[in-house]
Coordinates of C-alpha atoms in Angstrom, one line a residue:
M1 CA 12.2 119.5 151.1
S2 CA 14.9 119.6 153.4
D3 CA 17.7 123.8 153.8
S4 CA 20.6 120.4 153.0
D5 CA 18.7 118.9 150.2
A6 CA 17.4 122.6 148.4
S7 CA 21.2 123.4 148.8
G8 CA 22.1 120.7 147.2
R9 CA 20.1 121.2 144.5
A10 CA 21.2 124.6 144.3
S11 CA 24.9 123.2 144.3
V12 CA 24.3 121.2 141.4
L13 CA 22.2 123.8 139.2
A14 CA 25.1 126.7 139.8
P15 CA 27.0 125.3 136.9
L16 CA 24.1 126.1 134.3
D17 CA 24.7 129.7 134.0
A18 CA 28.1 129.4 133.2
R19 CA 26.5 126.8 130.1
I20 CA 24.0 127.8 128.6
A21 CA 25.3 130.0 126.0
D22 CA 27.1 126.8 124.4
L23 CA 23.9 124.6 124.8
V24 CA 22.5 127.8 122.2
A25 CA 25.5 127.1 120.3
L26 CA 24.7 123.0 120.0
Y27 CA 21.4 123.7 119.7
E28 CA 21.3 125.8 117.0
D29 CA 23.5 123.7 115.4
L30 CA 21.4 120.2 115.7
H31 CA 18.7 122.7 114.1
R32 CA 20.3 123.3 111.1
H33 CA 21.5 119.5 110.8
P34 CA 17.8 117.3 111.0
E35 CA 18.6 113.6 110.5
L36 CA 15.5 111.3 110.2
G37 CA 14.5 107.7 111.9
F38 CA 17.9 105.5 112.4
Q39 CA 19.7 108.2 110.4
E40 CA 21.3 110.4 113.5
T41 CA 25.0 109.8 113.0
R42 CA 26.1 113.2 113.4
T43 CA 23.8 114.0 116.6
A44 CA 24.6 110.7 118.2
A45 CA 28.1 111.3 117.4
E46 CA 27.6 114.8 119.4
A47 CA 26.3 113.3 122.1
A48 CA 28.8 110.9 122.6
R49 CA 31.8 113.1 122.2
R50 CA 30.1 115.3 125.2
L51 CA 28.9 112.4 127.5
T52 CA 32.7 111.0 127.0
G53 CA 34.3 113.5 128.3
F54 CA 31.5 114.7 131.2
G55 CA 32.6 111.1 132.2
Y56 CA 30.2 108.6 131.5
D57 CA 30.8 105.0 130.5
V58 CA 29.4 105.5 126.4
T59 CA 28.0 102.7 124.4
T60 CA 27.2 103.9 120.1
G61 CA 25.3 102.5 118.3
I62 CA 22.9 100.7 119.7
A63 CA 19.9 99.5 117.5
G64 CA 22.4 101.1 115.4
T65 CA 22.2 105.2 116.0
G66 CA 21.0 104.9 119.9
V67 CA 23.5 105.8 122.6
A68 CA 23.8 105.5 126.8
G69 CA 25.9 106.9 128.8
V70 CA 26.4 105.2 132.8
L71 CA 27.0 107.1 135.1
R72 CA 27.8 104.8 138.6
N73 CA 27.7 107.2 141.4
G74 CA 28.0 104.3 144.6
A75 CA 25.0 102.5 145.9
G76 CA 21.2 103.8 145.0
P77 CA 18.5 104.0 143.0
V78 CA 18.8 103.7 139.2
V79 CA 17.7 106.6 137.3
L80 CA 17.0 106.5 133.6
L81 CA 16.4 109.6 131.6
R82 CA 16.0 109.6 127.5
A83 CA 15.7 112.1 124.6
D84 CA 14.8 111.5 121.2
M85 CA 16.6 112.4 118.6
D86 CA 15.4 112.3 115.0
A87 CA 14.0 114.9 113.1
L88 CA 10.8 115.5 110.3
P89 CA 10.5 114.5 106.7
V90 CA 9.4 118.9 106.8
T91 CA 10.4 121.5 104.6
E92 CA 11.2 124.0 107.3
N93 CA 9.6 127.7 106.7
T94 CA 10.8 129.0 110.2
G95 CA 12.7 132.2 109.2
L96 CA 15.3 131.4 111.7
E97 CA 18.5 131.9 111.1
Y98 CA 19.6 128.5 112.0
A99 CA 17.3 127.1 110.1
S100 CA 17.9 123.3 108.4
T101 CA 20.7 123.6 105.8
V102 CA 19.2 119.6 104.6
D103 CA 16.3 119.6 102.3
G104 CA 12.8 118.2 102.8
R105 CA 14.4 117.9 106.6
M106 CA 13.6 119.5 109.4
H107 CA 13.3 119.3 113.2
A108 CA 9.6 120.3 113.4
C109 CA 8.4 118.2 116.9
G110 CA 11.6 119.7 119.0
H111 CA 14.1 116.9 119.1
D112 CA 17.3 118.6 119.2
V113 CA 15.8 120.4 122.0
H114 CA 15.2 117.0 123.8
V115 CA 19.1 115.9 123.0
T116 CA 20.4 119.7 123.7
C117 CA 18.2 119.3 127.5
L118 CA 19.6 115.9 128.7
L119 CA 23.0 117.2 127.4
G120 CA 23.3 119.8 129.6
A121 CA 21.6 117.8 132.3
A122 CA 24.1 115.0 132.1
D123 CA 26.5 117.6 132.2
L124 CA 24.8 119.2 135.0
L125 CA 24.8 115.5 136.8
A126 CA 28.5 114.6 136.5
A127 CA 29.8 117.8 137.8
G128 CA 27.6 117.6 140.8
R129 CA 28.1 113.9 142.0
E130 CA 29.3 114.8 145.2
R131 CA 25.8 116.0 145.7
W132 CA 24.0 112.6 145.2
S133 CA 24.3 108.6 145.4
G134 CA 22.8 106.1 143.0
T135 CA 23.3 105.6 139.0
V136 CA 22.5 108.1 136.1
V137 CA 21.3 106.7 132.3
V138 CA 21.1 109.1 129.4
L139 CA 19.2 107.6 126.7
F140 CA 19.8 109.4 123.4
Q141 CA 17.0 107.6 121.4
P142 CA 16.1 107.1 117.4
A143 CA 13.2 106.7 115.7
E144 CA 10.9 108.1 118.3
E145 CA 8.5 109.5 115.0
I146 CA 7.9 106.1 113.1
G147 CA 7.2 104.2 116.8
S148 CA 10.2 101.8 117.1
G149 CA 13.2 103.7 118.0
A150 CA 13.2 102.7 121.8
Q151 CA 11.8 98.7 121.1
A152 CA 14.6 98.8 118.8
M153 CA 16.6 99.9 121.6
L154 CA 15.4 96.9 124.2
D155 CA 15.9 94.2 121.5
D156 CA 19.5 94.6 120.9
G157 CA 20.0 94.3 124.4
L158 CA 19.8 97.8 126.0
Y159 CA 18.8 95.7 129.3
S160 CA 18.7 91.9 128.7
K161 CA 22.3 92.6 127.4
G162 CA 23.4 95.3 130.4
R163 CA 24.0 97.7 127.8
V164 CA 22.4 99.4 130.5
P165 CA 21.2 98.2 134.6
T166 CA 18.0 98.0 134.9
P167 CA 16.6 101.6 135.6
D168 CA 13.8 102.2 138.7
V169 CA 12.7 105.1 137.6
V170 CA 11.5 106.5 134.0
L171 CA 11.8 110.1 133.0
A172 CA 11.3 112.0 129.9
Q173 CA 10.0 115.3 128.8
H174 CA 8.6 116.8 125.3
V175 CA 8.8 120.6 124.1
A176 CA 5.1 121.9 123.1
P177 CA 3.8 125.0 121.6
F178 CA 2.9 126.9 124.6
G179 CA 4.5 129.8 126.5
A180 CA 8.7 129.1 127.3
G181 CA 8.7 128.9 131.5
L182 CA 6.1 126.6 131.8
I183 CA 5.8 123.0 132.3
A184 CA 2.5 120.8 132.0
Y185 CA 1.3 117.4 133.7
C186 CA -1.1 114.5 133.2
P187 CA -1.3 111.8 135.7
G188 CA -2.4 108.3 134.4
A189 CA -3.3 107.7 130.6
C190 CA -1.2 111.2 129.0
M191 CA -0.5 110.2 125.9
A192 CA -2.4 108.3 123.0
A193 CA -1.9 105.0 121.7
A194 CA -1.4 105.4 117.7
D195 CA -2.0 102.5 115.0
S196 CA -1.0 103.9 111.4
L197 CA -2.6 101.4 108.9
E198 CA -2.2 100.7 105.4
I199 CA -5.3 99.2 103.7
T200 CA -5.1 97.5 100.0
F201 CA -8.5 97.3 98.2
H202 CA -8.3 95.4 95.4
G203 CA -10.9 95.3 92.2
T204 CA -10.7 94.7 88.7
G205 CA -9.1 97.8 85.9
G206 CA -10.7 98.4 82.4
H207 CA -11.8 101.6 80.9
G208 CA -13.0 104.3 82.2
S209 CA -15.6 104.5 79.5
R210 CA -16.7 100.7 80.3
P211 CA -16.8 101.1 84.4
E212 CA -19.3 98.5 83.9
T213 CA -16.7 95.6 82.7
T214 CA -14.4 96.8 86.2
V215 CA -14.8 96.7 90.2
D216 CA -13.9 100.3 91.0
P217 CA -11.1 100.1 93.9
I218 CA -11.3 104.0 93.9
L219 CA -15.6 104.2 94.4
M220 CA -14.7 101.3 97.1
A221 CA -11.9 102.9 98.9
A222 CA -13.7 106.3 98.4
S223 CA -17.0 104.2 100.3
F224 CA -14.5 103.1 102.8
V225 CA -13.9 106.6 103.7
Q226 CA -16.5 108.1 104.3
R227 CA -17.9 104.8 106.1
V228 CA -14.6 105.0 108.7
Q229 CA -15.6 107.7 110.8
S230 CA -19.0 105.5 112.1
V231 CA -16.2 103.6 114.4
V232 CA -15.5 107.0 116.5
S233 CA -19.1 108.7 116.5
R234 CA -21.5 105.5 116.7
E235 CA -19.2 103.1 118.4
V236 CA -17.1 104.2 120.9
A237 CA -18.7 106.1 123.8
P238 CA -18.6 110.0 124.5
K239 CA -16.7 109.3 127.7
D240 CA -13.9 107.3 125.7
Q241 CA -11.9 109.2 123.1
A242 CA -10.1 108.2 120.1
V243 CA -9.9 109.8 117.1
V244 CA -9.9 108.2 113.1
S245 CA -8.4 110.6 110.6
V246 CA -7.3 109.4 106.7
G247 CA -4.1 110.8 105.8
S248 CA -3.3 109.8 102.1
F249 CA -5.1 108.0 99.3
H250 CA -3.6 106.7 95.9
A251 CA -5.1 105.5 92.9
G252 CA -4.4 105.6 89.5
D253 CA -2.3 107.2 87.2
T254 CA -4.8 108.5 84.2
A255 CA -8.4 109.9 84.0
N256 CA -9.7 107.4 81.5
V257 CA -7.9 104.3 83.7
I258 CA -9.8 102.2 86.6
P259 CA -7.1 100.8 88.6
E260 CA -6.9 97.7 90.0
R261 CA -6.1 98.9 93.5
A262 CA -6.7 101.8 95.8
V263 CA -4.2 102.4 99.1
V264 CA -5.5 104.5 102.0
R265 CA -3.8 105.8 105.0
L266 CA -5.2 106.4 108.2
S267 CA -3.8 106.4 111.6
V268 CA -6.2 105.5 115.1
R269 CA -5.6 106.8 118.2
S270 CA -7.4 106.0 121.6
F271 CA -6.5 105.8 125.3
D272 CA -7.3 102.7 126.3
E273 CA -6.6 99.2 124.9
T274 CA -10.3 97.5 125.2
V275 CA -11.2 100.8 122.7
R276 CA -8.3 100.5 121.0
T277 CA -9.2 97.4 119.7
A278 CA -12.3 98.0 119.0
V279 CA -11.9 101.2 116.4
L280 CA -9.2 98.6 114.9
A281 CA -11.6 95.8 115.1
G282 CA -14.3 98.0 113.5
I283 CA -12.1 99.8 110.8
D284 CA -11.2 95.8 109.6
R285 CA -14.8 95.2 109.3
I286 CA -15.7 97.9 107.4
A287 CA -13.1 97.9 105.4
R288 CA -14.2 93.7 104.8
A289 CA -17.7 95.1 104.1
E290 CA -16.8 97.8 101.3
A291 CA -14.7 95.5 99.4
A292 CA -17.4 92.9 99.4
A293 CA -20.1 95.3 99.3
S294 CA -18.3 96.4 95.9
G295 CA -18.6 92.7 94.3
A296 CA -14.0 92.9 95.2
D297 CA -13.1 89.2 94.9
R298 CA -9.9 90.0 97.0
A299 CA -10.4 90.9 100.8
P300 CA -8.2 94.5 101.4
E301 CA -5.0 93.7 102.7
T302 CA -3.8 95.8 106.7
E303 CA -0.7 96.3 106.9
V304 CA 0.6 98.2 110.0
L305 CA 2.8 100.8 109.8
D306 CA 4.0 102.1 112.9
S307 CA 2.2 101.3 116.6
F308 CA 2.9 103.0 119.9
P309 CA 1.2 102.0 123.1
V310 CA -0.6 104.7 125.5
T311 CA 2.1 106.2 127.6
V312 CA 0.6 106.5 131.1
N313 CA 2.4 108.8 134.0
D314 CA 2.8 107.0 136.8
A315 CA 0.8 108.7 139.7
S316 CA 3.5 108.7 143.1
T317 CA 6.4 109.5 140.2
L318 CA 4.8 112.3 139.0
H319 CA 3.4 113.5 142.3
E320 CA 6.7 113.7 143.9
V321 CA 9.0 115.1 140.6
N322 CA 6.2 117.8 140.7
E323 CA 6.6 119.1 144.1
Q324 CA 10.8 119.8 142.9
F325 CA 9.5 122.1 140.1
V326 CA 7.1 123.6 142.5
E327 CA 9.7 124.9 144.5
L328 CA 12.0 125.3 142.3
F329 CA 9.8 126.6 139.3
G330 CA 6.7 128.2 141.2
A331 CA 2.7 126.4 141.5
E332 CA 1.9 129.1 138.9
R333 CA 4.5 127.6 136.5
V334 CA 3.4 123.8 136.6
F335 CA 0.3 123.6 135.6
A336 CA -2.4 120.6 135.1
Y337 CA -3.0 119.7 131.4
G338 CA -5.7 117.0 129.5
P339 CA -4.4 113.9 128.0
A340 CA -2.4 114.9 124.2
S341 CA -3.6 112.8 120.9
G342 CA -0.1 112.6 120.2
S343 CA 1.9 109.3 120.9
E344 CA 5.4 108.4 122.0
D345 CA 7.3 105.9 122.4
A346 CA 9.3 106.7 125.8
G347 CA 6.7 104.3 128.2
V348 CA 8.0 101.1 126.1
L349 CA 11.3 101.4 128.2
A350 CA 10.0 102.2 131.2
T351 CA 7.1 98.9 130.5
A352 CA 10.1 96.2 129.9
A353 CA 12.2 97.6 133.1
G354 CA 9.1 97.5 135.5
A355 CA 9.9 100.9 136.0
P356 CA 7.8 104.0 136.9
L357 CA 7.1 106.1 134.4
Y358 CA 6.8 110.2 134.3
Y359 CA 6.0 111.7 131.4
W360 CA 5.5 116.0 131.3
W361 CA 5.5 118.5 128.2
L362 CA 7.8 121.7 128.6
G363 CA 6.8 124.5 127.4
G364 CA 8.6 126.0 124.5
W365 CA 6.9 129.4 122.4
D366 CA 7.9 133.0 122.7
P367 CA 6.0 133.7 125.8
E368 CA 4.9 137.5 125.0
E369 CA 3.2 135.4 121.7
F370 CA 1.5 133.1 123.5
R371 CA -0.2 135.1 126.3
T372 CA -0.6 137.4 122.9
A373 CA -2.4 134.3 121.1
L374 CA -4.2 133.3 123.9
A375 CA -6.1 136.8 125.3
A376 CA -7.6 136.8 122.0
G377 CA -8.4 132.9 121.4
R378 CA -6.4 132.4 118.9
L379 CA -3.8 129.8 119.7
A380 CA -4.5 127.1 116.9
Q381 CA -4.6 129.7 114.7
D382 CA -1.3 131.8 114.7
I383 CA 0.8 129.8 117.7
P384 CA 2.4 126.6 115.5
S385 CA 2.2 123.1 116.9
N386 CA 4.5 120.3 116.6
H387 CA 5.6 119.2 113.2
S388 CA 4.6 122.7 111.8
P389 CA 7.5 124.0 109.3
R390 CA 7.2 127.1 111.5
F391 CA 7.4 125.2 115.3
A392 CA 10.3 126.8 116.0
P393 CA 11.0 126.7 120.2
V394 CA 12.3 129.5 121.9
A395 CA 15.8 128.7 123.1
R396 CA 15.8 131.1 126.2
P397 CA 14.6 130.2 128.6
T398 CA 13.0 126.7 127.1
L399 CA 16.5 124.9 127.3
T400 CA 17.5 126.7 131.2
M401 CA 14.3 125.6 132.3
G402 CA 14.2 121.9 130.8
V403 CA 18.1 120.9 131.6
Q404 CA 16.9 122.0 135.1
A405 CA 13.4 119.8 134.7
L406 CA 15.1 116.9 134.2
T407 CA 18.2 118.0 137.0
V408 CA 16.1 118.1 139.8
A409 CA 13.6 115.1 138.8
A410 CA 17.0 113.3 138.9
L411 CA 17.6 114.1 141.9
N412 CA 14.5 113.5 143.2
R413 CA 15.1 109.6 143.2
L414 CA 18.8 110.1 143.4
G415 CA 20.5 109.7 146.8
A416 CA 21.3 112.4 148.7

């Protein structure tokens, strides 16, 4: 990086110190008021209000609650920065002073961090526009947790109706349960494809004292739950990765009645499309075979509840942005990390545009607590993961580094 580039970057980042207190207050407010997917009206309104004040052209109501801000600043590339807004149906157990005020809902995945950091970066880029040239698009996306928010925005004409210009690059980050002040990256496939399925097994109900007159869907489904684990252990090569987890099993209402049906819900994770296809085919084959083995007169029915593609980082973009991260944060704070079995839909925005994607992880946990747990070999036990009711990123330095990361990543592509 030239001295002039470094000076320009420093100039754009300089106002952050004066703005960080406001961003912390925003983060705490968003955390107190979590909203589920496609219900993020309060969050969206605050994003739109702030973007308007920063001077962006703002479009609201995309796919219901999505918000886009566009800042055109001369010739140059179009850079899209994305944050997801939705919370989870989780009851908070963090003990924070700014804990959720909504029963049964919580920002248990850090999307309040994402929204805050993107608004901070949008502010800095607008204030420092004399230092760059091009177009910045900031996108506040609904419903990431159910895997349909990004596609819903595209279906509502995000690019096709010109709500925002088609980006030349898509950039995003996700807060993670490692030490605040760190950034992790993964080349290539960085997050898994995910498919959530609901399989309904049909039997013939009857009195619990006369099972011979029934076709028991509970036994059928229970056999499936046991056998389906063989898809990974016996049909996926050791060099490949896949996960099949059954998370829900519902059947019957009372002890002495064999019900008519049993419903199983399961989650499938994979990093390769061929593996994904094989695993899903194996699950379907075993479900049908167990029904046939039980003598059911109806095949099981499978419904896809949600589906995420593999998230794939572009090698060149990752390398270029990481050079900026190392320059700003230091090499000791930027490290490689293996693919995560969690899933994301940010890549849908890049694929639809034919643009490269870089998606990185932002450390959010108290650094001292993280170091202590790491030294004791107790990360899994002592550091709550995303989606835990105890997930509580610290505001500082998480927000500071998150705003800086998004800003310098955008500046890397925007013309001087």
